[in-house]
Structures are given as structure tokens and as C-alpha cells.
């Protein structure tokens, strides 16, 4: 199989591989280990030779032997199989196999080989290549994991997912060894999980619709994307409307390809009928990619410069507050805690400083993983051996973060867009989150971070962030590494653009109806007033027009309205009086001057009647103040004495003309009155508008203060809830540990007594009650007061001696019923190696003593008989 070996021209030191900026074909990285050869053969058996793809196989090979992998794979495919040599330019429709004892990367479509260093004990060639492939090919990268043991490849798949690449994994049930497939499925949201026979077909189907170029979302797609965002919001409660449409579409398209759906309209219908798919799409949109000490230079700068600068400005025993936004599975937050610890160790004069980290994420599953604090071996490849030894403990599941670091961090689910923020912070880390958001949302988050940071606080952004909105409210500390500090400004003092957890409801306006008690006093006062002033028919009404009292005969002026009884003046007044009376009442309400209407006509011409009406707004007496009185006075019709100029041939009645002129005059007066009222109302409205503007400014200022106070209270409440959850977890752990210890002590069948430094009883096991008469109520009492069966009067002096010397004392002591105990008095030591009392154990050695006594007697008899 010599023809299968590499034919590439070797590259000398002066030669540079050709650079290819935009490959027109996708590159597929395939990782496999134990059982992988069989899976690879099955995979390539079902791949056509002209797919236009390039395949790079990374397998765990024996470093000390020549690999036969190219020859073995060549049996299953007609594509050319090549073992990689350094600086090899890849071509489509070729298969490239990694060389033994090498790790491999890709740059601009060229493969490079590297030797392993002596310090690299853990070899993860699949992770190394996949991470390189993701950076080089970004959304054109494809990662496949086949059969194998361990977890190599999981971190690399995360990098591919972060760059919108495609991830396929062999079904663990179909794998000869399922370690690598299961680890991959647990690490990322895999696009396709299928038996190896189907993976090749699935891959070709995915690439049939998968875009090679950057996605540009057209206007016709935006409405459909908005519909999907609405479905996500309804089911998950999370709003993605301000996320970049291109990012959303790529993730949506990936799910469409997984289900072989070619149109987004069909996918919307599919989502409506499959709520579980909405959850999967939601997981797809949460790009949970992180690692320990990502971008080493950032953490070195933080340890050597940023933290020391903060320490110098803080008093002793100060608690720094930090917020890690979108913490994923917690590696970023743990890296921050370790860096703080190391920076603090270099500052001897600030040994009393401490750090509280709030690490939050939208993904509840990621938060649960972070809370456990256990990481696999390949997760910790970026952690130095010194840090791994100092801050982690190896367990069967992996490396567990030590308590001293874990207690610095509070992990909690949190939506940075919707939930109240954490406040009074010294440090914020938000790395590679803003790149997925629209500029509007980016600006809002910058304002939010400015609001939450103290004036000397520091903000850290990701290396991929290119937003310039922070430059107006933040000043760069280190532009290259993305460290910023807030600029003092009054512009960002409120969070108006962010949704509030409180809803503001305006109190309903209720009309103030003045209730008048229709008692005899009103009748007496009204009758007295009417008799003194008017005597004619009159009506007493309130400001709403409701009739309170009637005097005299008013039938000519008022009549009940048809339908439900309505005792309101506007409903009961007769034809001819309604319009002028309405205007007169409105005018009378403004002051207490009487309003007089003259010569109003009631009824038709044949039965017409003229009347004068006086409307008076009452000021006195107090019982009637605010009401109005209407007085009706009949008058004779008047005829205008002026001569009327008539045109020849026309005859018109002087009486009729006079009536028309009178009606015209009344209409003109009413129009004039209406005009004056309108002008007055306009002036009043202008004045009211100015007052409202002034009041609005005051309310806005007050609202800003209330918003700030409210957000702070919400933040404190959020923190309290998170701390409460953490404390509940710790209490549960403590109860479990306490129960385990109780059962352990009782199972040993050793009587044990725990004393504090004053020799008071702190705790005891059940077996001690057979020696010393103890009950649960005796906790806290001096143990010397207890009655015991022991013949050990010097136990108190021995206990005090152990407290002073910190050396244990052990004695054999007799008790009643010929029993014998070995009493051991030891210091009680805490985890900090402090002495905090005594532990006294009583081991029953009666049987051993009896056997020893019998043995001694036997030896004596034998010696007396000269048998020994």
C-alpha cells in the first residue's frame, strides 16, 4: 500500500505553505480511539468518493510503532488516504490520518505537526485538533466522535459548537466502547446521534442545506424568526428578540437540518406540535463554551496588575464583590477565585481581604454542573500541575475543587436581560456574550454594568467583543486584553430601558359625588330661601344635575323622561330649554353670580309659552353650598317695534319676524358664550398643561430615585435568595454528614464522650450510658457531676493535664461487675488544627483481662509442676 502514503512536497525552512483564506469545501474532523478502526471503516464505506469534503482522522495511536492506519482505511474507500506530514496542504475528497506520537493543528487549510513536550502527561490529540479546526474554519468546521474510551474530543466539540460548526456522535449503544461518545453527548448539544452506518448519510443531508458562507438574514425571514422567538418566550420565558438574527438563523437552520426540514415555515409548524423541540432549540441557542484560564494573558494581567491596584484602595477585612455573567459550567468563576487567591498571597498587607463571586447563567443544567465542582481530566488541561495539586482533589469522578475556593462562589440561574442585577460590584466578567446580541441590547448591558460597578470597579470583556458603545461610559485600562473602568457620569443613573419586576397601576379615578341628605332641614332652608327671594316655581339641583327638591308647579318646564325613572334636570327639561339651560348651568358653576335667560320659548306656536330662567350657584347657607337653584318665571312675548323692510311681493308676519330675530339673538348670545367658554377652557388647559409638565419632571426625578432603590432592593433580595439556596444545600450536606458520623460512632460499639475546654459534655454515643449515667438533657453539664461505675477518681485531673500538655493519656480502669475498661483521653482537634476540647473513649477489655488472668494461672501451674 505504498501508494497510500503522503506524496506532499516537503516544506523547507524558507518555504511557506500556500495560504487559503476561504476554503470552498467543508473539513471534517473525526476522532476515534478503542474500537474506532471498525467504526471508521464502516463510516468511509458509506461515503461517496466525490463529496467535496476533506476528512482528517485523529486516533490514539501507539507512539512507538509505525501506524498501519492509512493502509487499513484504504480498504474501505476509493478516496486517497494519506498519513499527515508537516505543513501539508489539504485537498477535497482526501482522507488524512494523524502521524503517531504527534499532535496536529490546522491553519488556513494547512496541517501542522507538533511533538509532545515532557511536561504533557495527558495527551488529548482530538481536543487539540478540534479546537484548532474550530478557530480556523469557524462555521465550516465539522466534528465527529466515534467509538473510544475516555473523554478526549469533548472540549474540542464545545469549541466547534461555539463557532456554529456541526457536531455528530456515534450512538453509544452502537459503539464498541462508549466512553468518548457519552462524554461528547454530555458536554455539548449534539446535532446528530446515530449508529455509524447512518452518520455518513446524516452528514450529507446536513451539508445539503448547511450554508458555507456567513448567513445574511433577509427581511422575509425576520418575521418567521420572530415567530420562533415568540414560541421560545412563551414556553421558556426567555426573550431572544434582541439576539443577532444571523446567529439565531444559524441555530434554527441547524435544527431544521437535523429534522430534514427545508422551509422555515414548516419548522414553525413543527415547533408548535413538538414542545420538546422548543427546549432543544433553546439549548442550541445557549452557547455554553468555557474553560479554565482561557486566554492566559488575561489572568496574568489580573493577578499582577488589576487585583493589586484594587487591593491598594480597599481597607482591611473588606469583601470584594464580583459578578461572572454567563458562567456556563463554572470554569471562569473558579479561575477568577484562584487568581484572586494567588494575587492576595502576593499582598501580605491585605491578607484579610476576601472575595464573593456571583456566577450566573441562563442554563439551569450548566449551573447544576458548576455547583458540583467536579471536572474531568481533559477539562483541567489548562490548569497547571501546581494549581491542580493545590486547589483540586482527585476523586473517582474527576478533579473536585477544594472548599476554600468553592465557598467563594455562589452559582445561580439568572437572566441578565430580565432579572435584577447585582450591585456595588468591584469586578464584572462578561466574556463573549455581547457578540451574540444586537447593538441595542449591547448598549443596554453596558449601561447595566456601569450602574452595578463601583467607581473604581473593573469590567472584563471577551477577546471577540468589538462593540464601541462602552467607550462613552467606560475608559480602557488595557485595550488589548479588554479591561475597562467606569467613567463617572450622571447619564447612567437609572435602568429605565430594562423591564421592571414591578407593575405600576394608576389608581382609578372616582367621581366625587356630593351626597346631600334630604332631610327636613333642607326643605325648611330651601322653602325659606325661595319665599324670601323668588316665590315662583323652582328646582334645587346638585352639580351633576340631579334634582334634590322642587318648589311650586314645574310641570310646564319639566316632564318625566320615557323609560327608567331619571330625576336629572338634563333629562326632564322640556323642548326649547335644554340647550340654553345646559350652557347657563355650566356658566353658573364657575362663580356665584346669577345667570339669567330671558324669553325662552316652550312648546309649539299654538301653545307656546315664554319664560325667564335664573340659575344661581349657592354659596350660603353652608348646608346648600355647592348646589344650584333654578327659578322659572312666565313672561309675555314681546314684539320688536322696529319696522321691517319687506321686498315687494313678500308678506311676512311682524310677530313671526320678531320671534325669529329674538331666536337669532339668543343663538348669537349662546355662540358668544360658548366661544368665551372655549377661550377660557384653552387658557385653563394651557395652565394645566404647564403644571402637568412640571409635575411630570418631579415625578420623573422621583421615579429615578425609586427605580434605583427598587433595583437595589431587588438585587439584595436576589442575593439573599441565592445565599439561602446555597445555605440549604450546605445544611443538607451537614445533616447527611452528621447522620453518617452518628451511625459510624454507634457501629464501632466504643463508648465515646466529647467534652469542651471547660470539661462540659458536648456529645456522647449510646454505649457511654452503660458506664456513666447520662441522658440527652445532660449536654452542657460538667461530666464530673455524673455518676459512673468506674473506679477512676483521678479522671478529672488527667483530663485537665491533657488539655495543658496536648498529650494523650491511656489507662486500664476497673468498674463494677468485675468489668475492665481501657480509658483513652485525647485532645479534640479541629480542621484548623486547634484544640477545642477532649475526646474520651472507653473500650471494654474485660474478656481480654480474664483470658490474660487465666493464661497467667496456667503458666504458674505449669511452672510449679516443672512443666515449663
GROMACS .gro file of N, CA and C in nm, residues 718-769:
model
  156
  718UNK      N    1  -3.241   3.915   4.553
  718UNK     CA    2  -3.189   3.808   4.468
  718UNK      C    3  -3.069   3.740   4.535
  719UNK      N    4  -2.980   3.825   4.590
  719UNK     CA    5  -2.862   3.769   4.656
  719UNK      C    6  -2.902   3.686   4.777
  720UNK      N    7  -2.999   3.737   4.854
  720UNK     CA    8  -3.045   3.663   4.972
  720UNK      C    9  -3.105   3.529   4.933
  721UNK      N   10  -3.182   3.528   4.824
  721UNK     CA   11  -3.241   3.402   4.779
  721UNK      C   12  -3.132   3.303   4.738
  722UNK      N   13  -3.032   3.355   4.665
  722UNK     CA   14  -2.924   3.268   4.620
  722UNK      C   15  -2.847   3.212   4.739
  723UNK      N   16  -2.814   3.302   4.835
  723UNK     CA   17  -2.740   3.259   4.953
  723UNK      C   18  -2.823   3.158   5.033
  724UNK      N   19  -2.955   3.180   5.037
  724UNK     CA   20  -3.043   3.087   5.109
  724UNK      C   21  -3.038   2.948   5.047
  725UNK      N   22  -3.042   2.945   4.912
  725UNK     CA   23  -3.034   2.815   4.843
  725UNK      C   24  -2.902   2.746   4.872
  726UNK      N   25  -2.792   2.825   4.869
  726UNK     CA   26  -2.661   2.769   4.899
  726UNK      C   27  -2.656   2.716   5.042
  727UNK      N   28  -2.709   2.795   5.135
  727UNK     CA   29  -2.709   2.753   5.275
  727UNK      C   30  -2.792   2.627   5.294
  728UNK      N   31  -2.903   2.615   5.221
  728UNK     CA   32  -2.986   2.496   5.232
  728UNK      C   33  -2.910   2.373   5.184
  729UNK      N   34  -2.833   2.391   5.074
  729UNK     CA   35  -2.751   2.280   5.027
  729UNK      C   36  -2.649   2.240   5.133
  730UNK      N   37  -2.587   2.341   5.196
  730UNK     CA   38  -2.485   2.312   5.297
  730UNK      C   39  -2.548   2.245   5.420
  731UNK      N   40  -2.668   2.290   5.457
  731UNK     CA   41  -2.736   2.230   5.572
  731UNK      C   42  -2.767   2.084   5.543
  732UNK      N   43  -2.816   2.058   5.419
  732UNK     CA   44  -2.845   1.918   5.383
  732UNK      C   45  -2.719   1.832   5.389
  733UNK      N   46  -2.609   1.890   5.338
  733UNK     CA   47  -2.482   1.816   5.345
  733UNK      C   48  -2.440   1.792   5.489
  734UNK      N   49  -2.460   1.893   5.573
  734UNK     CA   50  -2.422   1.881   5.714
  734UNK      C   51  -2.507   1.775   5.784
  735UNK      N   52  -2.637   1.777   5.756
  735UNK     CA   53  -2.726   1.678   5.819
  735UNK      C   54  -2.685   1.537   5.777
  736UNK      N   55  -2.652   1.522   5.645
  736UNK     CA   56  -2.610   1.391   5.597
  736UNK      C   57  -2.482   1.346   5.664
  737UNK      N   58  -2.385   1.439   5.673
  737UNK     CA   59  -2.257   1.406   5.738
  737UNK      C   60  -2.277   1.374   5.885
  738UNK      N   61  -2.365   1.448   5.949
  738UNK     CA   62  -2.393   1.425   6.091
  738UNK      C   63  -2.455   1.288   6.113
  739UNK      N   64  -2.549   1.252   6.025
  739UNK     CA   65  -2.610   1.120   6.036
  739UNK      C   66  -2.507   1.009   6.013
  740UNK      N   67  -2.421   1.031   5.912
  740UNK     CA   68  -2.316   0.932   5.886
  740UNK      C   69  -2.224   0.915   6.006
  741UNK      N   70  -2.185   1.027   6.068
  741UNK     CA   71  -2.095   1.021   6.183
  741UNK      C   72  -2.163   0.953   6.302
  742UNK      N   73  -2.291   0.983   6.321
  742UNK     CA   74  -2.365   0.922   6.432
  742UNK      C   75  -2.369   0.770   6.416
  743UNK      N   76  -2.400   0.727   6.293
  743UNK     CA   77  -2.406   0.583   6.269
  743UNK      C   78  -2.269   0.519   6.279
  744UNK      N   79  -2.166   0.591   6.236
  744UNK     CA   80  -2.031   0.537   6.244
  744UNK      C   81  -1.989   0.516   6.390
  745UNK      N   82  -2.014   0.615   6.473
  745UNK     CA   83  -1.974   0.605   6.615
  745UNK      C   84  -2.050   0.494   6.686
  746UNK      N   85  -2.179   0.483   6.656
  746UNK     CA   86  -2.257   0.379   6.722
  746UNK      C   87  -2.219   0.239   6.672
  747UNK      N   88  -2.180   0.230   6.544
  747UNK     CA   89  -2.147   0.098   6.489
  747UNK      C   90  -2.015   0.045   6.544
  748UNK      N   91  -1.927   0.133   6.590
  748UNK     CA   92  -1.798   0.087   6.643
  748UNK      C   93  -1.812   0.019   6.779
  749UNK      N   94  -1.925   0.040   6.846
  749UNK     CA   95  -1.951  -0.018   6.978
  749UNK      C   96  -1.846   0.028   7.080
  750UNK      N   97  -1.793   0.148   7.060
  750UNK     CA   98  -1.697   0.208   7.154
  750UNK      C   99  -1.764   0.325   7.222
  751UNK      N  100  -1.764   0.322   7.353
  751UNK     CA  101  -1.823   0.433   7.429
  751UNK      C  102  -1.733   0.555   7.414
  752UNK      N  103  -1.791   0.664   7.364
  752UNK     CA  104  -1.713   0.785   7.338
  752UNK      C  105  -1.782   0.905   7.400
  753UNK      N  106  -1.701   0.991   7.462
  753UNK     CA  107  -1.753   1.110   7.530
  753UNK      C  108  -1.676   1.231   7.476
  754UNK      N  109  -1.749   1.333   7.428
  754UNK     CA  110  -1.689   1.456   7.376
  754UNK      C  111  -1.709   1.568   7.478
  755UNK      N  112  -1.600   1.635   7.515
  755UNK     CA  113  -1.605   1.743   7.614
  755UNK      C  114  -1.550   1.871   7.550
  756UNK      N  115  -1.599   1.988   7.599
  756UNK     CA  116  -1.540   2.113   7.555
  756UNK      C  117  -1.422   2.150   7.646
  757UNK      N  118  -1.368   2.269   7.629
  757UNK     CA  119  -1.249   2.308   7.706
  757UNK      C  120  -1.278   2.321   7.855
  758UNK      N  121  -1.402   2.345   7.892
  758UNK     CA  122  -1.440   2.356   8.034
  758UNK      C  123  -1.485   2.222   8.090
  759UNK      N  124  -1.460   2.114   8.018
  759UNK     CA  125  -1.495   1.977   8.058
  759UNK      C  126  -1.645   1.959   8.072
  760UNK      N  127  -1.719   2.037   7.996
  760UNK     CA  128  -1.864   2.017   7.989
  760UNK      C  129  -1.896   1.920   7.875
  761UNK      N  130  -2.002   1.846   7.896
  761UNK     CA  131  -2.039   1.743   7.798
  761UNK      C  132  -2.090   1.809   7.670
  762UNK      N  133  -2.028   1.773   7.557
  762UNK     CA  134  -2.069   1.827   7.428
  762UNK      C  135  -2.152   1.724   7.351
  763UNK      N  136  -2.112   1.598   7.361
  763UNK     CA  137  -2.178   1.492   7.286
  763UNK      C  138  -2.133   1.358   7.341
  764UNK      N  139  -2.213   1.251   7.318
  764UNK     CA  140  -2.173   1.118   7.362
  764UNK      C  141  -2.247   1.014   7.278
  765UNK      N  142  -2.188   0.894   7.273
  765UNK     CA  143  -2.251   0.784   7.199
  765UNK      C  144  -2.339   0.704   7.294
  766UNK      N  145  -2.423   0.617   7.235
  766UNK     CA  146  -2.519   0.541   7.316
  766UNK      C  147  -2.449   0.447   7.414
  767UNK      N  148  -2.330   0.395   7.376
  767UNK     CA  149  -2.263   0.296   7.461
  767UNK      C  150  -2.214   0.356   7.594
  768UNK      N  151  -2.195   0.488   7.599
  768UNK     CA  152  -2.141   0.551   7.720
  768UNK      C  153  -2.242   0.545   7.834
  769UNK      N  154  -2.370   0.536   7.799
  769UNK     CA  155  -2.474   0.534   7.904
  769UNK      C  156  -2.467   0.408   7.990
   0.00000   0.00000   0.00000
